[in-house]
Coordinates of C-alpha atoms and ligand atoms in Angstrom, one line a residue:
X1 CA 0.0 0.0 0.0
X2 CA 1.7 3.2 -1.3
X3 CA 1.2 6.3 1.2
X4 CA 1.1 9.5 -0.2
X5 CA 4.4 10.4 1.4
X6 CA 6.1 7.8 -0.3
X7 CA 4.9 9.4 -3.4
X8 CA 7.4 12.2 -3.3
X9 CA 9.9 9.6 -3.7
X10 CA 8.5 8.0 -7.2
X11 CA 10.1 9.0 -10.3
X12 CA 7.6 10.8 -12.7
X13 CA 6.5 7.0 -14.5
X14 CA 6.1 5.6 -11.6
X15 CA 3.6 8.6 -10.4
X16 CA 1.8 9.1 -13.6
X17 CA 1.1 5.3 -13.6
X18 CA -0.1 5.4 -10.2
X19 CA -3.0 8.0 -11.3
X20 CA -3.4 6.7 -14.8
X21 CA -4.4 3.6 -12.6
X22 CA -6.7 5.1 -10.3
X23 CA -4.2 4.1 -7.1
X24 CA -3.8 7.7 -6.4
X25 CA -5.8 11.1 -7.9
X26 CA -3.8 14.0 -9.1
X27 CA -5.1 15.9 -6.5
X28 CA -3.6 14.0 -3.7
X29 CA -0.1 13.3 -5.7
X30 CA -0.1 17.5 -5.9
X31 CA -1.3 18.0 -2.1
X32 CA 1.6 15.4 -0.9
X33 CA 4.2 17.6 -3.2
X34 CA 2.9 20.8 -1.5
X35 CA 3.0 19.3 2.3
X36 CA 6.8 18.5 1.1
X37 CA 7.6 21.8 0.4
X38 CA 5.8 23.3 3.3
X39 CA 7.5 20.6 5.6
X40 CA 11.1 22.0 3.9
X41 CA 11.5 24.8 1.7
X42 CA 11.6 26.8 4.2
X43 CA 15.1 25.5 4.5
X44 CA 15.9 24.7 1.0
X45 CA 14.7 27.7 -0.7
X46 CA 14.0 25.9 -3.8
X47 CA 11.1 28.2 -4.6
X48 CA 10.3 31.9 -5.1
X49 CA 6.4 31.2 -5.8
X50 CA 4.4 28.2 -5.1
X51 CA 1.0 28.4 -6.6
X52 CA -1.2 26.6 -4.9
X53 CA -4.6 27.2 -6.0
X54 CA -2.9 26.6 -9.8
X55 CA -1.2 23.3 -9.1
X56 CA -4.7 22.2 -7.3
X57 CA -6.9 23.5 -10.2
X58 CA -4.6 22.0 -12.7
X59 CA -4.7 18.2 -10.6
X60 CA -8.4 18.5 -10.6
X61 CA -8.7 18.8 -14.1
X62 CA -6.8 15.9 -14.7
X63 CA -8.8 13.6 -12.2
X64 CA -11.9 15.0 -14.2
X65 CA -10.5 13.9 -17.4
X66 CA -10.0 10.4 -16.1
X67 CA -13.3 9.9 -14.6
X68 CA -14.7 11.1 -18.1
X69 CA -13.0 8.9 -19.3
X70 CA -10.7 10.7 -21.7
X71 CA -7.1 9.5 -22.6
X72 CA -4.4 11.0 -20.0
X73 CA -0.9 11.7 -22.1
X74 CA 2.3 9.9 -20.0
X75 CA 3.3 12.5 -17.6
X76 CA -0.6 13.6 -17.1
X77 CA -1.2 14.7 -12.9
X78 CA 2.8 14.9 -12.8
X79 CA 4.3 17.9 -10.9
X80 CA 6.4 20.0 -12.1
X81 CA 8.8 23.0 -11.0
X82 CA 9.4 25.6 -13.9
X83 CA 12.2 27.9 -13.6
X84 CA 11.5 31.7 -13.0
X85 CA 12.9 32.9 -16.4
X86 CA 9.9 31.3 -17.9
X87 CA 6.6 33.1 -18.1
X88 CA 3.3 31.5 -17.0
X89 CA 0.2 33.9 -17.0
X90 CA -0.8 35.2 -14.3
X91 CA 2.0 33.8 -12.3
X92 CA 4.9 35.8 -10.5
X93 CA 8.0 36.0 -13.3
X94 CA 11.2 37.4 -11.8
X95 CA 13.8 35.7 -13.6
X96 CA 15.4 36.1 -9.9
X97 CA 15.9 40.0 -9.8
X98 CA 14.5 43.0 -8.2
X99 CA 13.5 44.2 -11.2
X100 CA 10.9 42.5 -12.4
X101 CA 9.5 41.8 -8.5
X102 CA 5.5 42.0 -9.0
X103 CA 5.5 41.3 -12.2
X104 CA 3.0 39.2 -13.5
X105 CA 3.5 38.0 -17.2
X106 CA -0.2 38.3 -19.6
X107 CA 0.9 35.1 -21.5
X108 CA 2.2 31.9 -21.1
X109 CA 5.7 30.8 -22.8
X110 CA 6.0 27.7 -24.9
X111 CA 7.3 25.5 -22.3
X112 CA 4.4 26.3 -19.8
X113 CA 2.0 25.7 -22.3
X114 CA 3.1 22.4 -23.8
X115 CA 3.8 21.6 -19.8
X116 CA -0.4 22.5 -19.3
X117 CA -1.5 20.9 -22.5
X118 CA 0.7 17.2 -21.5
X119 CA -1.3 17.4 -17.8
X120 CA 1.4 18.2 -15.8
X121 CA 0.5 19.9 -12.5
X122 CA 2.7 23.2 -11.8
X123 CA 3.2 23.5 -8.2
X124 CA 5.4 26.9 -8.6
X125 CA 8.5 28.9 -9.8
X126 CA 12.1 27.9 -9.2
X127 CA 14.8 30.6 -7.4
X128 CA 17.9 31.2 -9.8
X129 CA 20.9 33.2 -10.2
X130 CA 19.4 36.7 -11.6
X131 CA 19.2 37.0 -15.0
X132 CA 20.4 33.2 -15.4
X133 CA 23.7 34.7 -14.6
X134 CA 25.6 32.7 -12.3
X135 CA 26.6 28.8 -11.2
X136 CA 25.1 29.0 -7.5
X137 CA 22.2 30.9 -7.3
X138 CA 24.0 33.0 -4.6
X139 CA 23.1 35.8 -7.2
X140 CA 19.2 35.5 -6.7
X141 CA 18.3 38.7 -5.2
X142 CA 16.0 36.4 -3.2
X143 CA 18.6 34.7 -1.5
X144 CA 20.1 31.7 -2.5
X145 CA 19.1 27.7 -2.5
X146 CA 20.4 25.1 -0.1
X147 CA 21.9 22.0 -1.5
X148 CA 19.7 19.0 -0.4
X149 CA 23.3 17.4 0.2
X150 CA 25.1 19.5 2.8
X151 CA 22.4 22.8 3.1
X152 CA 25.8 24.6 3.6
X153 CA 26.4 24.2 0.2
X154 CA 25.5 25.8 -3.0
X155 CA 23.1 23.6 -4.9
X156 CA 24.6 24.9 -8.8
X157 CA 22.9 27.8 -10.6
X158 CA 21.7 29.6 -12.4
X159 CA 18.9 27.1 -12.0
X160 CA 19.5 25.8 -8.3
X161 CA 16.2 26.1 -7.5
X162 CA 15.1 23.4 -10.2
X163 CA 18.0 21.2 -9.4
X164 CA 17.3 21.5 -5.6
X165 CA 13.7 20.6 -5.9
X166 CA 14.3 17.5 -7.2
X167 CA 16.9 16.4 -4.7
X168 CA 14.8 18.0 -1.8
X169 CA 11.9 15.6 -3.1
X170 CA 9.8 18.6 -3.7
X171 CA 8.9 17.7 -7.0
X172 CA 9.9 14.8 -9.4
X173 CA 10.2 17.2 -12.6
X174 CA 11.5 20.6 -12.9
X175 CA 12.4 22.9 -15.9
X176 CA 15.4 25.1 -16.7
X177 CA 17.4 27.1 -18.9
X178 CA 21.2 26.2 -20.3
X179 CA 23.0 28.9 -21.6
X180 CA 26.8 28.1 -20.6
X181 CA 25.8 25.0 -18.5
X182 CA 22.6 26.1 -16.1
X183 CA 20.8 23.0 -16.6
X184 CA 23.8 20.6 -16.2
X185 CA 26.0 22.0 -13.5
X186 CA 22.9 22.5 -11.0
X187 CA 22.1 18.5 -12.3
X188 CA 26.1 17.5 -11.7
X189 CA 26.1 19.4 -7.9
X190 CA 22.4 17.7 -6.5
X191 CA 22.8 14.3 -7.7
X192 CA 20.2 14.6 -10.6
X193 CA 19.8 14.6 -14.1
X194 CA 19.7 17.9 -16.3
X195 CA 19.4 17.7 -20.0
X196 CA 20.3 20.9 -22.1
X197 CA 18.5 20.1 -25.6
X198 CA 19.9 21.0 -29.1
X199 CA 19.8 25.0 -29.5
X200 CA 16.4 25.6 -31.1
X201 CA 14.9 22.2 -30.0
X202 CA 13.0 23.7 -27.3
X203 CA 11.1 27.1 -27.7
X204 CA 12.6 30.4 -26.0
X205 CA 9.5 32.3 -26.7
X206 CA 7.9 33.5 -23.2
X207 CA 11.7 32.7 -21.5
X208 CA 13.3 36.0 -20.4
X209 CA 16.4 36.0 -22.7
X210 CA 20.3 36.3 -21.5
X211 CA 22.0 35.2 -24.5
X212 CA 19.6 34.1 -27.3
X213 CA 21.9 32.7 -29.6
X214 CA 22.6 30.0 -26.5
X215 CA 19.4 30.2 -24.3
X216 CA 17.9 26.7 -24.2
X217 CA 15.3 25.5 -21.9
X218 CA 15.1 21.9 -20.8
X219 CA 14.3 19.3 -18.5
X220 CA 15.8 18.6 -15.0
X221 CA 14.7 15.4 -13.1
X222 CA 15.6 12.2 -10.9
X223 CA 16.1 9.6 -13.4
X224 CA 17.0 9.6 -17.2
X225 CA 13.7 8.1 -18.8
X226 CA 11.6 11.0 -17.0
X227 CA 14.1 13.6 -18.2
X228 CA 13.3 12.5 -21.9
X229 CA 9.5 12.4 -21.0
X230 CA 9.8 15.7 -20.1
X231 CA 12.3 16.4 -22.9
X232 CA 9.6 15.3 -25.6
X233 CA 6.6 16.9 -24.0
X234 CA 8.1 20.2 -24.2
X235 CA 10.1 20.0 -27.3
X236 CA 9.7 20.2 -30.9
X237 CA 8.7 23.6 -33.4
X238 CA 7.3 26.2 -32.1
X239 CA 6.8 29.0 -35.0
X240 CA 7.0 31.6 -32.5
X241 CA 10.3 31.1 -32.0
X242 CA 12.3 32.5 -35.0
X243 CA 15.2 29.9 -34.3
X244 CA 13.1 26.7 -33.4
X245 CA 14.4 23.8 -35.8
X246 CA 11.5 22.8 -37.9
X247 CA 11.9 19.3 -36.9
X248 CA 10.8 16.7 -34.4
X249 CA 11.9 16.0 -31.4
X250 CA 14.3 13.1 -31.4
X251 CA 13.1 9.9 -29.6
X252 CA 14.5 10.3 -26.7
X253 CA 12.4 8.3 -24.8
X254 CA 12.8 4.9 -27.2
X255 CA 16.5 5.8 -26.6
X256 CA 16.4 6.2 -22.8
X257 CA 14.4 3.1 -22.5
X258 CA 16.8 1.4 -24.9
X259 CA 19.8 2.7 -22.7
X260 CA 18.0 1.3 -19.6
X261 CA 19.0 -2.5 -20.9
X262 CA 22.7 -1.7 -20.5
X263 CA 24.1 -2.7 -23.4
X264 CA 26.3 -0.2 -25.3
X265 CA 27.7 -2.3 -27.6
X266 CA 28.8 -0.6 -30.8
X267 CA 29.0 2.6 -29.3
X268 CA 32.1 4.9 -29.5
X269 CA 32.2 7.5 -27.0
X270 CA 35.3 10.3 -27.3
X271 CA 37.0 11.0 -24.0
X272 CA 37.9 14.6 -24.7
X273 CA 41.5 14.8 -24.2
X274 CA 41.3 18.6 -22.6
X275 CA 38.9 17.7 -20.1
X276 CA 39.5 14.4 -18.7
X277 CA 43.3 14.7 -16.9
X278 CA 44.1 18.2 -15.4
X279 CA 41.1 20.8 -15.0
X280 CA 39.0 19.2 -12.1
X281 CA 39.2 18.0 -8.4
X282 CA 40.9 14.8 -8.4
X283 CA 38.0 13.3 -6.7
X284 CA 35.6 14.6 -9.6
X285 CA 38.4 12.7 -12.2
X286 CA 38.5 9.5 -9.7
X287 CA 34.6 9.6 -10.2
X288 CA 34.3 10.2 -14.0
X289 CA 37.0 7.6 -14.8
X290 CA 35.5 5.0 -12.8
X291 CA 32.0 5.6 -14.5
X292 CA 34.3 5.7 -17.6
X293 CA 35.5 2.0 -16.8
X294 CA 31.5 0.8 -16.1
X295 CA 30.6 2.2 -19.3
X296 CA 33.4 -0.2 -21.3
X297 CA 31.8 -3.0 -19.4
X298 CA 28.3 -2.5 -20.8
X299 CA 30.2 -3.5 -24.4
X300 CA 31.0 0.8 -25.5
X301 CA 34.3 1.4 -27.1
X302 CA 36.3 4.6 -25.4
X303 CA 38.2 6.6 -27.9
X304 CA 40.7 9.6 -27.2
X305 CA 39.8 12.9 -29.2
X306 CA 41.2 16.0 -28.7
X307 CA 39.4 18.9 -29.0
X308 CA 42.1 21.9 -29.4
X309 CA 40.1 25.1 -29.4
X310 CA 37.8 24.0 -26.1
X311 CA 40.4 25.8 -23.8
X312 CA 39.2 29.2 -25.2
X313 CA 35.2 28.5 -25.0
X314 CA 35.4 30.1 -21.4
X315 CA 36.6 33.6 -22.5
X316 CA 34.4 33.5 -26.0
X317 CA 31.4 32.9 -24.4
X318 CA 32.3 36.0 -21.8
X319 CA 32.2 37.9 -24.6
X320 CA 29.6 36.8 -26.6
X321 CA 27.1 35.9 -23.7
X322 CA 27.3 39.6 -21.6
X323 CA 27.2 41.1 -25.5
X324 CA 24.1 39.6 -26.0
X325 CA 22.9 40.2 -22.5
X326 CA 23.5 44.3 -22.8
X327 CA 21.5 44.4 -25.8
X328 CA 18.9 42.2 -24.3
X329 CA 18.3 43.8 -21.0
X330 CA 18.0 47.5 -22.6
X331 CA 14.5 46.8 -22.4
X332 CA 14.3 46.4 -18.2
X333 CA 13.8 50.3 -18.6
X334 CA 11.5 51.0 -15.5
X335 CA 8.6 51.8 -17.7
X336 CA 7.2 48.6 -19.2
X337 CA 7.9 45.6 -16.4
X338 CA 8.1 45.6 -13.0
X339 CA 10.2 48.2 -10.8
X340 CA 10.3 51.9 -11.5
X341 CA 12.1 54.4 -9.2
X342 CA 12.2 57.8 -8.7
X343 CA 9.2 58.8 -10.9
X344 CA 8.1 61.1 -8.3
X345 CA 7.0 64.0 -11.3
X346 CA 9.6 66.0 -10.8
X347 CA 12.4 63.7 -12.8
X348 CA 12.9 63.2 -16.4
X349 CA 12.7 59.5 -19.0
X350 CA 16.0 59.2 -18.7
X351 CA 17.4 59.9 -14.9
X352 CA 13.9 57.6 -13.9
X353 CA 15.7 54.8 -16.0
X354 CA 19.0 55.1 -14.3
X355 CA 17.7 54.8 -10.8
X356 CA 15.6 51.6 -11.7
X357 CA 18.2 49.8 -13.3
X358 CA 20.8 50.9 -10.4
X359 CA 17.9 49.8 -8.1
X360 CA 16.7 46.8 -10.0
X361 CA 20.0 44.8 -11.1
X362 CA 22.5 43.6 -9.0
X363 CA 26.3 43.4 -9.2
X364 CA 27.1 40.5 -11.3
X365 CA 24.0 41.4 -13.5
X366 CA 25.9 45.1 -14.1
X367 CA 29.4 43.6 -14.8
X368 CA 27.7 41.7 -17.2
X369 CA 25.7 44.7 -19.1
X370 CA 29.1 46.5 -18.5
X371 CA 31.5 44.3 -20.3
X372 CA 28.8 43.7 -23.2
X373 CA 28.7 47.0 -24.1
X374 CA 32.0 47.6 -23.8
X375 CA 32.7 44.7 -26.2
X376 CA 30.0 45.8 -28.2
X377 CA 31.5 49.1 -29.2
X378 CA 33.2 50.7 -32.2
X379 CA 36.4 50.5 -32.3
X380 CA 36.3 47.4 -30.0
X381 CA 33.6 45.2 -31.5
X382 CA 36.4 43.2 -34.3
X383 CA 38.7 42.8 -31.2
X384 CA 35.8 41.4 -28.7
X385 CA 32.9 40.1 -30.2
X386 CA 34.5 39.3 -33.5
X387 CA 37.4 37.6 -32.1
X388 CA 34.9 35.4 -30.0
X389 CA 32.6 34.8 -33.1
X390 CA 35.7 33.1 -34.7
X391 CA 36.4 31.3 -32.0
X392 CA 32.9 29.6 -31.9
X393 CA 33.7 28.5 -35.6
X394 CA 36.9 27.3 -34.2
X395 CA 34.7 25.1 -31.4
X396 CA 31.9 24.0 -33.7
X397 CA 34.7 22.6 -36.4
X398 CA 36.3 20.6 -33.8
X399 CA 33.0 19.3 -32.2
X400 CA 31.9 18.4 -36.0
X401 CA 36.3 16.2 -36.3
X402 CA 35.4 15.1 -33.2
X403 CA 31.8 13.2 -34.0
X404 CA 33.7 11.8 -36.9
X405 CA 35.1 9.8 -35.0
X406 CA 33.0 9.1 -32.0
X407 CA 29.2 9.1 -31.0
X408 CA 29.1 10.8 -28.3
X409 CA 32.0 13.0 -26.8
X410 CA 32.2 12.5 -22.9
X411 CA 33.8 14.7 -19.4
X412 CA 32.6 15.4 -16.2
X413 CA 30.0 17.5 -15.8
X414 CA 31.9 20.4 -14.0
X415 CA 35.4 20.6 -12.5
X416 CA 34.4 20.7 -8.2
X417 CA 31.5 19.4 -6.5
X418 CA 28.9 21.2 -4.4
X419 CA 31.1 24.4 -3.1
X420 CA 30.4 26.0 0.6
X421 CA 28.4 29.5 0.1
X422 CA 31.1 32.2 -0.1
X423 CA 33.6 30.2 -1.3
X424 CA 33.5 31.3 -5.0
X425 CA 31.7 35.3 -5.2
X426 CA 35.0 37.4 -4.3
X427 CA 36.3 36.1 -7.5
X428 CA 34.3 36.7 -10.6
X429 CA 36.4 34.1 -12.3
X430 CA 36.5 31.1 -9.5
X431 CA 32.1 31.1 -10.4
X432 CA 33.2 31.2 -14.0
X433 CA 35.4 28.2 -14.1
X434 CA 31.9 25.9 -12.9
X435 CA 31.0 25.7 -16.6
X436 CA 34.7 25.1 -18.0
X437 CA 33.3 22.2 -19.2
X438 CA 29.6 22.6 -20.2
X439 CA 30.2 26.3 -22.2
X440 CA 31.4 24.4 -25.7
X441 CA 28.4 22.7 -26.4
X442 CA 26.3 25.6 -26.0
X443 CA 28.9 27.4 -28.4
X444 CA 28.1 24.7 -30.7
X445 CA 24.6 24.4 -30.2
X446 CA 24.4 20.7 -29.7
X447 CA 22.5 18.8 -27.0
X448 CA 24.6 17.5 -23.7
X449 CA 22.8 15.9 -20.2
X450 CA 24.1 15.8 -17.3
X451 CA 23.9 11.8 -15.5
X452 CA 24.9 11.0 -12.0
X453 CA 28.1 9.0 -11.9
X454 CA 29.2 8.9 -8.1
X455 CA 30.8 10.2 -5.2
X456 CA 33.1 12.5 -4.2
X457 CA 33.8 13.0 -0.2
X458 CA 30.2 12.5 -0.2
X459 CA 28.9 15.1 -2.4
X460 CA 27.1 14.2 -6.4
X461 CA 29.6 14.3 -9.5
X462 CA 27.6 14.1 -12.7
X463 CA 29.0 13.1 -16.0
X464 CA 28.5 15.0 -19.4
X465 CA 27.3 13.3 -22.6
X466 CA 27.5 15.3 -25.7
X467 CA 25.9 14.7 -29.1
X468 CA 26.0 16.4 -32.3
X469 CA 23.0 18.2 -33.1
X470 CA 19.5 17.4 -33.4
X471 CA 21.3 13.6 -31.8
X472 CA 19.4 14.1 -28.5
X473 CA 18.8 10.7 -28.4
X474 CA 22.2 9.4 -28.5
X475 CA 22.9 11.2 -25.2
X476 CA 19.7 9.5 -23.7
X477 CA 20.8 6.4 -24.5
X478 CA 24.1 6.8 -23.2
X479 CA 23.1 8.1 -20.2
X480 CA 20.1 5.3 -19.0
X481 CA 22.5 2.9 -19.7
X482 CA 25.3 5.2 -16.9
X483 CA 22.3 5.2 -15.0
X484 CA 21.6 1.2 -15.1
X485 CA 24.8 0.9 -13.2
X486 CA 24.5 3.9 -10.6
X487 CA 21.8 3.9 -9.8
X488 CA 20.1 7.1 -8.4
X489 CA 21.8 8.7 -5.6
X490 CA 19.9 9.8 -2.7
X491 CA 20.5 12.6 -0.5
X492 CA 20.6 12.4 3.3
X493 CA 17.4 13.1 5.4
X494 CA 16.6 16.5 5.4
Ligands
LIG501 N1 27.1 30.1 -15.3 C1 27.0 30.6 -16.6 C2 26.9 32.1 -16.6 O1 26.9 32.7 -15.5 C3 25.9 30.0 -17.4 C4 24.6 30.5 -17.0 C5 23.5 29.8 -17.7 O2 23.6 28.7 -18.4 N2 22.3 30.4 -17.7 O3 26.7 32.8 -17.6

């Protein structure tokens, strides 16, 4: 007899069959998410908003579907936790700053509406590093999110909150956004899994944009088969997104469920040379080359490539991404969203505008804007952004030698494990390095997850797949069959 307690502990299957059976009704698979986070988020600080009257609205329209009778889709009466760059009508959007605090968006984004139309029940939004600018949500101007793990710790950003929820138990799905590695690093540091889909795979229309040429939503959750259930509810065209592929989604699912059988005969993966010796805490390496080893064992053949022009992805994308980010956060202007200061009538447009902005973005958010526009401008623009530009050429050629000869390429997820708040903010740089190994891909635009592999002193490493584009699947596969060996780790009691 399954209590609803235990029900916070099912994978997103395992829930969606309970209801689809009649064991348990949406509504009391929602209510048994919500007691969770009332019983602890008051420690984890997973969430900014939990909407409870939505979540419960949402589960009773799926009971009434399945008392009428209708067909429920797979992941129908599922909750899920969406990131706060996403928009959801009617719903609290701050993409983590003070800036948009009060806003409430008049439209759902893609995501949240593919997320409604598949019957998935959303209990809330997710804290993050503002703007999606960060790896430890320590940037949130609402304070930052506890790692399940060691609350001490920071639990990955910019989407902690997403990652967090699913080790806290709070939900067994959860959204985010990948830009330089937001979906994977959070994943690597809580245990889970995070899944950054090929660039214009998932729609960015109704997600607040950073970078847009990188910005990719995608799917965070315990185990590899319900991160491609998710993946394939929420992907696919959208025409409302000018750089959505006009394709379908890979099967991802076949593929996870495929990889589930652990056998990888046939398959070549590609250690990359520049990130598998030097470059990460020796536990992290002792971890990644032992998952290495189990994945030779389930029959897959490990190649060497080298990848020359990854060691400047870190500096290109500082370039590119704040560049992109100035231009895109001109419009946080105090008169169309959220904050406005100093508009007492007796100030001008323009001084109004400096004061909101001052007011409204936080440090790491202006050091962005900052060294966008500064790499942005004449005289500067062929040295900066033009140099970098090259440079993603440079990254996307070697990806494309390096597929030639393998399937998948293969690192660990991010060079440390969960770091002790404080440790990395003096040091603009130290936060930086988290996503020395996750920034190429989005360069390149291909899809990469995140899969836990083990231990390190007791905290989650995850390993990195990578795939060429529009290959989702291959990573799936890859990482179910990681996953057949692991296991899922699980946090201590919180
Ligand atoms: N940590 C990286 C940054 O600060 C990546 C962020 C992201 O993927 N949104 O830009």
């Amino acid at each position: 007899m399954t209590t609803m307690a235990d029900v916070t502990r099912m994978t997103a299957t395992e829930i969606a069959a309970l209801i689809a059976t009649g064991e348990a009704s949406a509504v009391e698979v929602t209510r048994a998410h919500l007691d969770r986070i009332a019983a602890v988020d008051d420690r984890v600080h997973a969430f900014l908003h939990v909407d409870t009257d939505g979540a419960l609205e949402a589960a009773r329209a799926v009971d009434a579907k399945r008392a009428a009778g209708e067909e429920l889709g797979p992941l129908a009466g599922v909750p899920v936790a969406v990131k706060d760059v996403l928009t959801a009508k009617g719903v609290p959007t701050t993409v983590g700053s003070k800036i948009l605090e009060g806003w409430r968006p008049p439209y759902d984004s893609t995501i949240v509406r593919r997320l409604r139309a598949a019957g998935t029940v959303m209990l809330g939004k997710t804290n993050m590093d503002e703007f999606a600018m960060g790896s430890s949500t320590e940037y949130s101007a609402y304070g930052p999110t506890g790692n399940p793990w060691d609350l001490g710790r920071i639990p990955g950003g910019s989407g902690g909150g997403s990652s967090a929820a699913l080790a806290a138990y709070e939900a067994p799905l959860a959204i985010g956004s990948d830009t330089g590695g937001s979906i994977r690093q959070p994943g690597a540091v809580t245990g889970t899994v995070g899944a950054k889909p090929t660039y214009g795979g998932t729609s960015r229309y109704g997600l607040v944009a950073f970078s847009s040429s990188l910005d990719t939503p995608g799917p965070c959750a315990r185990t590899v088969l319900d991160a491609a259930l998710l993946h394939e509810a929420i992907g696919g065209h959208d025409p409302r997104d000018s750089t959505s592929i006009p394709a379908p989604v890979p099967d991802v699912v076949a593929a996870a469920r495929a990889g589930a059988s652990g056998d990888l005969t046939g398959v070549k993966l590609g250690l990359v040379t520049e990130f598998s010796g030097e470059g990460a805490e020796p536990g992290v390496t002792a971890a990644f080359r032992d998952a290495v080893d189990a994945l030779t064992k389930l029959g897959a053949e490990v190649v060497e490539v080298s990848c020359p022009h990854f060691q400047y992805a870190l500096p290109a994308y500082y370039l590119i991404a704040p560049s992109e980010c100035s231009s895109n956060l001109a419009r946080f202007d105090g008169v169309r969203f959220g904050l406005r200061v100093g508009d007492d009538g007796n100030r001008g447009l323009e001084e109004v505008m400096s004061l909101t902005r001052d007011a409204g973005f936080g440090p790491e958010v202006k050091r962005r804007i900052m060294l966008g526009t500064y790499a942005l401008s004449s005289g500067y623009y062929d040295a900066y952004y033009g140099q970098a530009q090259k440079v993603r050429t440079l990254i996307t050629r070697d990806f494309t030698a390096a597929f030639e000869q393998a399937d998948v390429l293969i690192s660990p997820t991010t060079p440390f494990v969960a770091f002790p708040f404080g440790s990395r903010t003096a040091d603009p740089y130290q936060m930086y390095l988290a996503d020395l190994f996750t920034i190429p891909t989005n360069l390149y635009g291909g899809p990469g997850i995140s899969v836990p592999c083990g231990l390190s002193e007791g905290l989650p490493v995850g390993l990195q797949i990578m795939a060429p584009t529009m290959a989702d699947d291959r990573m799936y596969r890859v990482g179910a069959a990681l996953e057949s060996v692991i296991g899922t780790l699980t946090p201590p009691e919180l």
